[in-house]
């Protein structure tokens, strides 16, 4: 298949959100179904039966990840690569009552994601199985429900026992939301809208809305379908209306609109519209379906990279796995929002969802907060990566899983690229030609407005069968950044993307000298190396995996070559699992710019100085060493010409960044006191930073990211805990054990310290600080009030903090 040099694409809108309003007998209701489940960690062959006695099971609310509650072990079947946490089999049951509706209704149960191999029963009737833990799915409950006092029982068996099933931590259980959906028999079908913008300019946007309607009555039905587009202020700006007779089953309808002077969507200005589609029968509103809309247009070019809304645009991207640190895989909207806030503050404008479909709420946040998204379907095709991985289900499930991902996600304005695979072994097998074409055809049967790509590792076009398929619109490459320079000659007329970069290793607050000597750990696959006894890696940009590169070397290539649209760092945050280069007790990754707690490592500020509008001066490391020890001091800075360093008040000279270098360095002996950096622009001071030698640990400092949260049972306050000396200077090597007491309308949701080889539990009321810091996560109850947090440690002054839950 011949591809065009330029891939012109136009943006679409956000994923569906079913909204209920009005009488229950008329309008659809989408009810959150997370509360009051019973859970058993174990297996019972009779637990699917409605009459089964689950009264002794644990009571809990979803989303739930039972693995994160377990203890770390080198013998865990998931292995340290999978997080060294327990997996196994579990059961969930929920009993609920329904009032008989005034009119005939249909009922569905929607699961946003269950990890993994879920099987579902309603009142003892088997509904089906979904092996893939990342996919969303729906079952029809209507034929099996009982109304009135008798009640209904939903039973879910989750089997995540076959391990290792992944190359990272997956979590276990019903880890995303569940929804009970009640609809009129005439309604917009599941994932039933598709909005595109075939023409976009600053003056006019043409909007096309395809609607799939479902008639579950036994006879035809005459309806009026009215759709209204409203802007961010709630003002109606366009409208369309059609009258049609629906036959039994599925029918389709297309509505067209024009928006004058549209507010375009971009990461800097994530403007959203809303399309409200109403279905009326005999003058009564029987269904309402809302589809947020983002209007934008973009193109990839072979010679000038990427353009968004007509302007050349560099992609400042990161890769993200789905776990939320100490909270595990269990979805929490505030935790995801906090991660995105931290990334936004760094200057990130794009995210690759690695390597499977994310939670719907994460995509909604990206739409609202402004991130371009690569939505990726599979890490594994028919050829095996993990022993118990997705290859076992490929033949039976890949088509449906891919279709469901596209149907669920294709209205998100954040998504601009579909990825059908990551580092697929079929690159080196001619079966890769056939499978790539099949998957690309599936995507394009449902959406032709975005390019299809796959993350490749083989840069030689003669050796890469995914490329030779001719089905990829966009060629994405992982690592080998120096090979990018050969791309225009190797792939004339093609468009590229740097989809995975660096794999630089680091531990927050750890520094190995000399800083200008790069360590490659390991130097080759399974090769021995001389690492650190404490299983840490240097936070200078001087430690990499054998396939990787430093942050500065890679960014210099991407920054200085216009044809490269941008890059995606591996990874934004540390994540549980894949603890290369170390064996157990290492159990989480060293590859993030931000540690598992959400505390930035030093490279964060290099990117902030390059990718954001913030004025940056970041001096490191700390100033607590052995007398006379030779210390390298680095500074990342921007919006300045040079930086001057002072050690105990004595100038060490001014320095400017060399070509394609993004820091300055001084090498000085340590003497207790202070270091200070000052940045200058045209001789004028811009910023100043001072670091003092810390004395003995004396106090605990508590800093809440939000002191007011919502009393909804799910909101969170992330409390940074620091150990300081008597003058408030953080003690950079402190390892004190902190005990937490939380009283009032909240509880401890998790604790962590960012150390990749800690085997302390995530679910506890204590934590050792690591390099002076740890994290306490407090979750609200559903009752308004105060949450009183006390932190104490032997030999330290205690501290107290209050969070208000409204």
Tab-separated table of N, CA, C and O in Angstrom, residues 29-142:
chain	number	residue	atom	x	y	z
A	29	UNK	N	-30.457	5.747	32.560
A	29	UNK	CA	-29.748	6.040	33.790
A	29	UNK	C	-28.461	5.239	33.808
A	29	UNK	O	-28.465	4.044	33.517
A	30	UNK	N	-27.372	5.922	34.110
A	30	UNK	CA	-26.070	5.262	34.230
A	30	UNK	C	-25.635	5.407	35.675
A	30	UNK	O	-25.267	6.477	36.125
A	31	UNK	N	-25.717	4.322	36.404
A	31	UNK	CA	-25.498	4.342	37.847
A	31	UNK	C	-24.141	3.739	38.166
A	31	UNK	O	-23.820	2.627	37.742
A	32	UNK	N	-23.358	4.485	38.941
A	32	UNK	CA	-22.094	3.922	39.403
A	32	UNK	C	-22.380	2.715	40.284
A	32	UNK	O	-23.188	2.783	41.208
A	33	UNK	N	-21.720	1.610	39.995
A	33	UNK	CA	-22.016	0.344	40.650
A	33	UNK	C	-20.826	-0.158	41.469
A	33	UNK	O	-20.594	-1.357	41.597
A	34	UNK	N	-20.040	0.777	42.010
A	34	UNK	CA	-18.797	0.430	42.703
A	34	UNK	C	-18.993	0.024	44.162
A	34	UNK	O	-18.138	-0.653	44.735
A	35	UNK	N	-20.097	0.422	44.780
A	35	UNK	CA	-20.222	0.257	46.231
A	35	UNK	C	-20.776	-1.108	46.628
A	35	UNK	O	-21.519	-1.744	45.889
A	36	UNK	N	-20.361	-1.508	47.838
A	36	UNK	CA	-20.979	-2.621	48.561
A	36	UNK	C	-20.848	-3.952	47.828
A	36	UNK	O	-21.833	-4.662	47.596
A	37	UNK	N	-19.629	-4.318	47.486
A	37	UNK	CA	-19.346	-5.652	46.956
A	37	UNK	C	-18.789	-6.531	48.067
A	37	UNK	O	-18.264	-6.049	49.072
A	38	UNK	N	-18.921	-7.821	47.870
A	38	UNK	CA	-18.270	-8.806	48.738
A	38	UNK	C	-17.127	-9.446	47.961
A	38	UNK	O	-17.249	-9.712	46.756
A	39	UNK	N	-16.010	-9.690	48.656
A	39	UNK	CA	-14.803	-10.176	47.967
A	39	UNK	C	-14.202	-11.364	48.710
A	39	UNK	O	-14.112	-11.372	49.938
A	40	UNK	N	-13.773	-12.349	47.929
A	40	UNK	CA	-13.039	-13.510	48.442
A	40	UNK	C	-11.763	-13.658	47.643
A	40	UNK	O	-11.804	-13.785	46.409
A	41	UNK	N	-10.620	-13.636	48.322
A	41	UNK	CA	-9.364	-13.969	47.668
A	41	UNK	C	-9.194	-15.477	47.766
A	41	UNK	O	-8.864	-16.021	48.808
A	42	UNK	N	-9.491	-16.143	46.685
A	42	UNK	CA	-9.514	-17.591	46.635
A	42	UNK	C	-10.544	-18.034	45.617
A	42	UNK	O	-11.125	-17.207	44.901
A	43	UNK	N	-10.807	-19.321	45.540
A	43	UNK	CA	-11.723	-19.838	44.532
A	43	UNK	C	-12.788	-20.704	45.203
A	43	UNK	O	-12.509	-21.409	46.188
A	44	UNK	N	-13.982	-20.620	44.683
A	44	UNK	CA	-15.093	-21.440	45.165
A	44	UNK	C	-15.993	-21.718	43.970
A	44	UNK	O	-16.597	-20.792	43.420
A	45	UNK	N	-16.096	-22.957	43.572
A	45	UNK	CA	-16.813	-23.312	42.346
A	45	UNK	C	-18.311	-23.032	42.434
A	45	UNK	O	-18.996	-23.032	41.412
A	46	UNK	N	-18.840	-22.801	43.645
A	46	UNK	CA	-20.277	-22.555	43.803
A	46	UNK	C	-20.625	-21.066	43.932
A	46	UNK	O	-21.795	-20.712	44.051
A	47	UNK	N	-19.631	-20.206	43.895
A	47	UNK	CA	-19.866	-18.790	44.198
A	47	UNK	C	-20.660	-18.065	43.128
A	47	UNK	O	-21.105	-16.941	43.350
A	48	UNK	N	-20.889	-18.696	41.970
A	48	UNK	CA	-21.696	-18.049	40.933
A	48	UNK	C	-23.187	-18.125	41.238
A	48	UNK	O	-23.989	-17.376	40.670
A	49	UNK	N	-23.583	-19.021	42.143
A	49	UNK	CA	-24.997	-19.236	42.401
A	49	UNK	C	-25.599	-18.077	43.201
A	49	UNK	O	-24.966	-17.539	44.108
A	50	UNK	N	-26.825	-17.745	42.880
A	50	UNK	CA	-27.457	-16.622	43.567
A	50	UNK	C	-27.632	-16.902	45.052
A	50	UNK	O	-27.470	-16.003	45.882
A	51	UNK	N	-27.936	-18.131	45.422
A	51	UNK	CA	-28.208	-18.462	46.820
A	51	UNK	C	-26.942	-18.679	47.648
A	51	UNK	O	-27.017	-18.955	48.843
A	52	UNK	N	-25.788	-18.568	47.038
A	52	UNK	CA	-24.525	-18.791	47.745
A	52	UNK	C	-24.391	-17.810	48.916
A	52	UNK	O	-24.731	-16.633	48.805
A	53	UNK	N	-23.901	-18.304	50.046
A	53	UNK	CA	-23.749	-17.488	51.254
A	53	UNK	C	-22.374	-16.803	51.241
A	53	UNK	O	-21.349	-17.445	51.437
A	54	UNK	N	-22.353	-15.472	50.998
A	54	UNK	CA	-21.102	-14.723	50.984
A	54	UNK	C	-20.971	-13.799	52.196
A	54	UNK	O	-20.172	-12.867	52.197
A	55	UNK	N	-21.761	-14.070	53.229
A	55	UNK	CA	-21.825	-13.155	54.374
A	55	UNK	C	-20.495	-13.032	55.111
A	55	UNK	O	-20.254	-12.028	55.793
A	56	UNK	N	-19.625	-14.026	54.979
A	56	UNK	CA	-18.335	-13.978	55.664
A	56	UNK	C	-17.231	-13.387	54.798
A	56	UNK	O	-16.088	-13.263	55.235
A	57	UNK	N	-17.584	-13.058	53.574
A	57	UNK	CA	-16.582	-12.451	52.690
A	57	UNK	C	-16.325	-11.008	53.114
A	57	UNK	O	-17.152	-10.358	53.765
A	58	UNK	N	-15.207	-10.499	52.694
A	58	UNK	CA	-14.838	-9.114	52.957
A	58	UNK	C	-15.755	-8.162	52.177
A	58	UNK	O	-16.076	-8.400	51.017
A	59	UNK	N	-16.164	-7.074	52.827
A	59	UNK	CA	-16.974	-6.057	52.171
A	59	UNK	C	-16.070	-4.922	51.709
A	59	UNK	O	-15.235	-4.433	52.479
A	60	UNK	N	-16.245	-4.469	50.454
A	60	UNK	CA	-15.390	-3.402	49.941
A	60	UNK	C	-16.088	-2.662	48.807
A	60	UNK	O	-17.115	-3.095	48.294
A	61	UNK	N	-15.496	-1.544	48.427
A	61	UNK	CA	-15.932	-0.773	47.269
A	61	UNK	C	-14.907	-0.915	46.156
A	61	UNK	O	-13.712	-1.085	46.402
A	62	UNK	N	-15.371	-0.825	44.938
A	62	UNK	CA	-14.501	-0.826	43.771
A	62	UNK	C	-14.130	0.633	43.450
A	62	UNK	O	-14.778	1.549	43.928
A	63	UNK	N	-13.112	0.820	42.628
A	63	UNK	CA	-12.182	-0.148	42.037
A	63	UNK	C	-11.279	-0.768	43.110
A	63	UNK	O	-10.971	-0.134	44.114
A	64	UNK	N	-10.842	-1.989	42.824
A	64	UNK	CA	-10.087	-2.748	43.814
A	64	UNK	C	-8.962	-3.520	43.135
A	64	UNK	O	-9.168	-4.153	42.105
A	65	UNK	N	-7.775	-3.455	43.730
A	65	UNK	CA	-6.605	-4.216	43.274
A	65	UNK	C	-6.096	-5.001	44.468
A	65	UNK	O	-5.545	-4.426	45.402
A	66	UNK	N	-6.333	-6.317	44.452
A	66	UNK	CA	-5.914	-7.088	45.630
A	66	UNK	C	-4.406	-7.315	45.669
A	66	UNK	O	-3.837	-7.530	46.734
A	67	UNK	N	-3.737	-7.245	44.535
A	67	UNK	CA	-2.285	-7.483	44.541
A	67	UNK	C	-1.546	-6.435	45.358
A	67	UNK	O	-0.594	-6.753	46.086
A	68	UNK	N	-1.951	-5.175	45.247
A	68	UNK	CA	-1.234	-4.087	45.922
A	68	UNK	C	-1.339	-4.210	47.431
A	68	UNK	O	-0.540	-3.624	48.179
A	69	UNK	N	-2.317	-4.989	47.907
A	69	UNK	CA	-2.491	-5.181	49.345
A	69	UNK	C	-1.563	-6.258	49.898
A	69	UNK	O	-1.470	-6.426	51.110
A	70	UNK	N	-0.880	-6.981	49.018
A	70	UNK	CA	-0.084	-8.124	49.447
A	70	UNK	C	1.331	-7.761	49.850
A	70	UNK	O	1.749	-6.602	49.835
A	71	UNK	N	2.076	-8.789	50.207
A	71	UNK	CA	3.474	-8.633	50.607
A	71	UNK	C	4.385	-8.958	49.437
A	71	UNK	O	4.117	-9.859	48.644
A	72	UNK	N	5.497	-8.235	49.358
A	72	UNK	CA	6.484	-8.503	48.323
A	72	UNK	C	7.187	-9.831	48.594
A	72	UNK	O	7.444	-10.190	49.739
A	73	UNK	N	7.491	-10.535	47.511
A	73	UNK	CA	8.187	-11.817	47.656
A	73	UNK	C	8.951	-12.126	46.381
A	73	UNK	O	8.431	-11.952	45.271
A	74	UNK	N	10.172	-12.618	46.549
A	74	UNK	CA	10.960	-13.046	45.388
A	74	UNK	C	10.311	-14.229	44.698
A	74	UNK	O	10.565	-14.482	43.512
A	75	UNK	N	9.458	-14.971	45.430
A	75	UNK	CA	8.831	-16.180	44.887
A	75	UNK	C	7.448	-15.922	44.307
A	75	UNK	O	6.755	-16.876	43.933
A	76	UNK	N	7.015	-14.663	44.255
A	76	UNK	CA	5.707	-14.362	43.680
A	76	UNK	C	5.649	-14.858	42.240
A	76	UNK	O	6.584	-14.646	41.464
A	77	UNK	N	4.560	-15.545	41.854
A	77	UNK	CA	4.478	-16.084	40.487
A	77	UNK	C	4.633	-15.026	39.401
A	77	UNK	O	5.109	-15.322	38.308
A	78	UNK	N	4.259	-13.775	39.695
A	78	UNK	CA	4.396	-12.706	38.699
A	78	UNK	C	5.844	-12.317	38.494
A	78	UNK	O	6.146	-11.615	37.527
A	79	UNK	N	6.748	-12.756	39.391
A	79	UNK	CA	8.188	-12.463	39.389
A	79	UNK	C	8.420	-10.984	39.718
A	79	UNK	O	7.501	-10.166	39.627
A	80	UNK	N	9.644	-10.609	40.087
A	80	UNK	CA	9.922	-9.182	40.316
A	80	UNK	C	9.619	-8.313	39.101
A	80	UNK	O	9.232	-7.145	39.256
A	81	UNK	N	9.743	-8.851	37.885
A	81	UNK	CA	9.399	-8.080	36.695
A	81	UNK	C	7.922	-7.690	36.708
A	81	UNK	O	7.535	-6.635	36.198
A	82	UNK	N	7.084	-8.534	37.310
A	82	UNK	CA	5.669	-8.232	37.448
A	82	UNK	C	5.328	-7.562	38.764
A	82	UNK	O	4.146	-7.459	39.122
A	83	UNK	N	6.336	-7.130	39.513
A	83	UNK	CA	6.102	-6.393	40.749
A	83	UNK	C	6.335	-7.164	42.021
A	83	UNK	O	6.227	-6.598	43.109
A	84	UNK	N	6.608	-8.482	41.929
A	84	UNK	CA	6.888	-9.312	43.104
A	84	UNK	C	5.748	-9.297	44.116
A	84	UNK	O	5.959	-9.463	45.315
A	85	UNK	N	4.528	-9.109	43.629
A	85	UNK	CA	3.345	-9.104	44.486
A	85	UNK	C	2.428	-10.261	44.116
A	85	UNK	O	2.488	-10.772	42.987
A	86	UNK	N	1.542	-10.686	45.031
A	86	UNK	CA	0.707	-11.854	44.767
A	86	UNK	C	-0.350	-11.581	43.703
A	86	UNK	O	-0.793	-10.447	43.507
A	87	UNK	N	-0.749	-12.648	43.025
A	87	UNK	CA	-1.818	-12.558	42.015
A	87	UNK	C	-2.940	-13.501	42.437
A	87	UNK	O	-3.635	-13.242	43.391
A	88	UNK	N	-3.161	-14.618	41.729
A	88	UNK	CA	-4.136	-15.604	42.173
A	88	UNK	C	-5.507	-15.434	41.554
A	88	UNK	O	-5.681	-14.829	40.495
A	89	UNK	N	-6.511	-15.996	42.253
A	89	UNK	CA	-7.906	-15.970	41.807
A	89	UNK	C	-8.772	-15.340	42.893
A	89	UNK	O	-8.537	-15.559	44.086
A	90	UNK	N	-9.754	-14.565	42.469
A	90	UNK	CA	-10.654	-13.935	43.427
A	90	UNK	C	-12.075	-13.890	42.903
A	90	UNK	O	-12.326	-14.015	41.695
A	91	UNK	N	-13.016	-13.740	43.808
A	91	UNK	CA	-14.442	-13.623	43.475
A	91	UNK	C	-14.992	-12.315	44.031
A	91	UNK	O	-14.636	-11.884	45.143
A	92	UNK	N	-15.890	-11.697	43.273
A	92	UNK	CA	-16.638	-10.525	43.718
A	92	UNK	C	-18.123	-10.820	43.545
A	92	UNK	O	-18.536	-11.394	42.525
A	93	UNK	N	-18.917	-10.426	44.531
A	93	UNK	CA	-20.373	-10.584	44.447
A	93	UNK	C	-21.053	-9.305	44.942
A	93	UNK	O	-20.607	-8.683	45.900
A	94	UNK	N	-22.138	-8.947	44.261
A	94	UNK	CA	-22.928	-7.781	44.668
A	94	UNK	C	-24.403	-8.137	44.561
A	94	UNK	O	-24.867	-8.587	43.497
A	95	UNK	N	-25.125	-7.939	45.640
A	95	UNK	CA	-26.570	-8.162	45.656
A	95	UNK	C	-27.276	-6.806	45.643
A	95	UNK	O	-26.905	-5.897	46.392
A	96	UNK	N	-28.277	-6.684	44.778
A	96	UNK	CA	-28.954	-5.401	44.625
A	96	UNK	C	-30.417	-5.620	44.257
A	96	UNK	O	-30.785	-6.661	43.706
A	97	UNK	N	-31.250	-4.618	44.579
A	97	UNK	CA	-32.667	-4.672	44.256
A	97	UNK	C	-33.007	-3.606	43.224
A	97	UNK	O	-32.409	-2.532	43.194
A	98	UNK	N	-33.993	-3.910	42.397
A	98	UNK	CA	-34.477	-2.985	41.378
A	98	UNK	C	-35.988	-2.857	41.481
A	98	UNK	O	-36.681	-3.873	41.624
A	99	UNK	N	-36.459	-1.614	41.418
A	99	UNK	CA	-37.897	-1.418	41.314
A	99	UNK	C	-38.337	-1.689	39.879
A	99	UNK	O	-37.627	-1.384	38.932
A	100	UNK	N	-39.503	-2.263	39.742
A	100	UNK	CA	-40.011	-2.525	38.402
A	100	UNK	C	-40.291	-1.192	37.718
A	100	UNK	O	-41.021	-0.355	38.246
A	101	UNK	N	-39.730	-0.951	36.552
A	101	UNK	CA	-39.947	0.328	35.868
A	101	UNK	C	-41.379	0.475	35.384
A	101	UNK	O	-42.088	-0.514	35.164
A	102	UNK	N	-41.792	1.728	35.221
A	102	UNK	CA	-43.147	2.015	34.757
A	102	UNK	C	-43.361	1.526	33.330
A	102	UNK	O	-44.471	1.163	32.950
A	103	UNK	N	-42.320	1.561	32.539
A	103	UNK	CA	-42.384	1.081	31.161
A	103	UNK	C	-41.284	0.052	30.964
A	103	UNK	O	-40.338	-0.041	31.740
A	104	UNK	N	-41.393	-0.710	29.901
A	104	UNK	CA	-40.372	-1.709	29.596
A	104	UNK	C	-39.020	-1.030	29.418
A	104	UNK	O	-38.893	-0.056	28.683
A	105	UNK	N	-38.002	-1.526	30.101
A	105	UNK	CA	-36.658	-0.987	30.012
A	105	UNK	C	-35.679	-2.120	29.719
A	105	UNK	O	-36.000	-3.308	29.904
A	106	UNK	N	-34.473	-1.745	29.292
A	106	UNK	CA	-33.400	-2.722	29.122
A	106	UNK	C	-32.262	-2.326	30.062
A	106	UNK	O	-32.073	-1.148	30.365
A	107	UNK	N	-31.529	-3.335	30.532
A	107	UNK	CA	-30.484	-3.115	31.529
A	107	UNK	C	-29.178	-3.750	31.063
A	107	UNK	O	-29.163	-4.872	30.549
A	108	UNK	N	-28.096	-3.008	31.277
A	108	UNK	CA	-26.770	-3.498	30.926
A	108	UNK	C	-25.840	-3.320	32.122
A	108	UNK	O	-26.043	-2.450	32.976
A	109	UNK	N	-24.790	-4.132	32.173
A	109	UNK	CA	-23.720	-3.925	33.132
A	109	UNK	C	-22.443	-3.651	32.345
A	109	UNK	O	-22.097	-4.392	31.425
A	110	UNK	N	-21.779	-2.525	32.655
A	110	UNK	CA	-20.557	-2.113	31.961
A	110	UNK	C	-19.371	-2.242	32.900
A	110	UNK	O	-19.386	-1.693	34.021
A	111	UNK	N	-18.343	-2.927	32.445
A	111	UNK	CA	-17.081	-3.036	33.172
A	111	UNK	C	-16.017	-2.252	32.403
A	111	UNK	O	-15.768	-2.520	31.226
A	112	UNK	N	-15.368	-1.309	33.076
A	112	UNK	CA	-14.307	-0.539	32.410
A	112	UNK	C	-13.016	-1.330	32.294
A	112	UNK	O	-12.172	-1.008	31.450
A	113	UNK	N	-12.842	-2.359	33.126
A	113	UNK	CA	-11.657	-3.197	33.032
A	113	UNK	C	-11.554	-4.123	34.223
A	113	UNK	O	-11.764	-3.699	35.373
A	114	UNK	N	-11.243	-5.399	33.967
A	114	UNK	CA	-11.069	-6.402	35.022
A	114	UNK	C	-9.791	-7.174	34.717
A	114	UNK	O	-9.626	-7.702	33.620
A	115	UNK	N	-8.897	-7.267	35.685
A	115	UNK	CA	-7.608	-7.929	35.500
A	115	UNK	C	-7.598	-9.258	36.245
A	115	UNK	O	-7.457	-9.269	37.468
A	116	UNK	N	-7.693	-10.339	35.602
A	116	UNK	CA	-7.820	-10.623	34.181
A	116	UNK	C	-8.686	-11.879	34.098
A	116	UNK	O	-9.078	-12.464	35.109
A	117	UNK	N	-8.983	-12.334	32.872
A	117	UNK	CA	-9.771	-13.551	32.648
A	117	UNK	C	-11.055	-13.540	33.481
A	117	UNK	O	-11.341	-14.450	34.242
A	118	UNK	N	-11.829	-12.478	33.311
A	118	UNK	CA	-13.049	-12.343	34.106
A	118	UNK	C	-14.180	-13.184	33.519
A	118	UNK	O	-14.314	-13.314	32.304
A	119	UNK	N	-14.996	-13.733	34.402
A	119	UNK	CA	-16.239	-14.409	34.029
A	119	UNK	C	-17.347	-13.823	34.897
A	119	UNK	O	-17.154	-13.588	36.088
A	120	UNK	N	-18.531	-13.602	34.296
A	120	UNK	CA	-19.598	-12.875	34.974
A	120	UNK	C	-20.896	-13.675	34.922
A	120	UNK	O	-21.255	-14.242	33.876
A	121	UNK	N	-21.619	-13.696	36.055
A	121	UNK	CA	-22.930	-14.332	36.170
A	121	UNK	C	-23.920	-13.322	36.747
A	121	UNK	O	-23.560	-12.500	37.583
A	122	UNK	N	-25.167	-13.396	36.326
A	122	UNK	CA	-26.250	-12.670	36.969
A	122	UNK	C	-27.323	-13.669	37.374
A	122	UNK	O	-27.831	-14.428	36.535
A	123	UNK	N	-27.609	-13.733	38.654
A	123	UNK	CA	-28.609	-14.669	39.196
A	123	UNK	C	-28.360	-16.094	38.718
A	123	UNK	O	-29.283	-16.838	38.382
A	124	UNK	N	-27.086	-16.462	38.674
A	124	UNK	CA	-26.688	-17.816	38.281
A	124	UNK	C	-26.568	-18.042	36.789
A	124	UNK	O	-26.108	-19.103	36.372
A	125	UNK	N	-26.971	-17.063	35.966
A	125	UNK	CA	-26.877	-17.194	34.500
A	125	UNK	C	-25.510	-16.677	34.037
A	125	UNK	O	-25.105	-15.560	34.351
A	126	UNK	N	-24.828	-17.492	33.268
A	126	UNK	CA	-23.493	-17.151	32.781
A	126	UNK	C	-23.593	-16.128	31.653
A	126	UNK	O	-24.313	-16.335	30.674
A	127	UNK	N	-22.874	-15.008	31.793
A	127	UNK	CA	-22.929	-13.949	30.791
A	127	UNK	C	-21.759	-13.977	29.824
A	127	UNK	O	-21.900	-13.579	28.666
A	128	UNK	N	-20.589	-14.411	30.275
A	128	UNK	CA	-19.472	-14.477	29.346
A	128	UNK	C	-18.136	-14.292	30.028
A	128	UNK	O	-18.036	-14.159	31.252
A	129	UNK	N	-17.083	-14.281	29.181
A	129	UNK	CA	-15.706	-14.197	29.651
A	129	UNK	C	-14.943	-13.185	28.810
A	129	UNK	O	-15.164	-13.084	27.609
A	130	UNK	N	-14.052	-12.410	29.456
A	130	UNK	CA	-13.124	-11.534	28.742
A	130	UNK	C	-11.731	-11.743	29.337
A	130	UNK	O	-11.463	-11.344	30.465
A	131	UNK	N	-10.835	-12.338	28.558
A	131	UNK	CA	-9.486	-12.570	29.080
A	131	UNK	C	-8.657	-11.299	29.263
A	131	UNK	O	-7.872	-11.191	30.197
A	132	UNK	N	-8.797	-10.332	28.331
A	132	UNK	CA	-7.915	-9.166	28.277
A	132	UNK	C	-8.250	-8.206	29.410
A	132	UNK	O	-9.346	-7.659	29.481
A	133	UNK	N	-7.289	-7.985	30.303
A	133	UNK	CA	-7.556	-7.195	31.493
A	133	UNK	C	-7.707	-5.708	31.272
A	133	UNK	O	-8.175	-4.996	32.158
A	134	UNK	N	-7.325	-5.208	30.101
A	134	UNK	CA	-7.342	-3.766	29.864
A	134	UNK	C	-8.560	-3.295	29.070
A	134	UNK	O	-8.714	-2.107	28.846
A	135	UNK	N	-9.405	-4.209	28.635
A	135	UNK	CA	-10.487	-3.832	27.735
A	135	UNK	C	-11.769	-3.562	28.516
A	135	UNK	O	-12.021	-4.169	29.557
A	136	UNK	N	-12.601	-2.650	28.000
A	136	UNK	CA	-13.923	-2.394	28.580
A	136	UNK	C	-14.957	-3.243	27.855
A	136	UNK	O	-14.823	-3.511	26.659
A	137	UNK	N	-16.018	-3.649	28.584
A	137	UNK	CA	-17.000	-4.534	27.964
A	137	UNK	C	-18.348	-4.391	28.654
A	137	UNK	O	-18.451	-3.878	29.768
A	138	UNK	N	-19.380	-4.891	27.969
A	138	UNK	CA	-20.762	-4.772	28.430
A	138	UNK	C	-21.477	-6.103	28.296
A	138	UNK	O	-21.235	-6.852	27.343
A	139	UNK	N	-22.383	-6.373	29.249
A	139	UNK	CA	-23.297	-7.514	29.144
A	139	UNK	C	-24.732	-7.027	29.289
A	139	UNK	O	-25.017	-6.064	30.016
A	140	UNK	N	-25.648	-7.735	28.620
A	140	UNK	CA	-27.080	-7.454	28.708
A	140	UNK	C	-27.665	-8.253	29.870
A	140	UNK	O	-27.615	-9.488	29.891
A	141	UNK	N	-28.232	-7.553	30.842
A	141	UNK	CA	-28.824	-8.209	32.014
A	141	UNK	C	-30.320	-8.451	31.866
A	141	UNK	O	-30.919	-9.205	32.659
A	142	UNK	N	-30.933	-7.816	30.877
A	142	UNK	CA	-32.394	-7.719	30.815
A	142	UNK	C	-33.136	-9.048	30.984
A	142	UNK	O	-34.096	-9.119	31.779
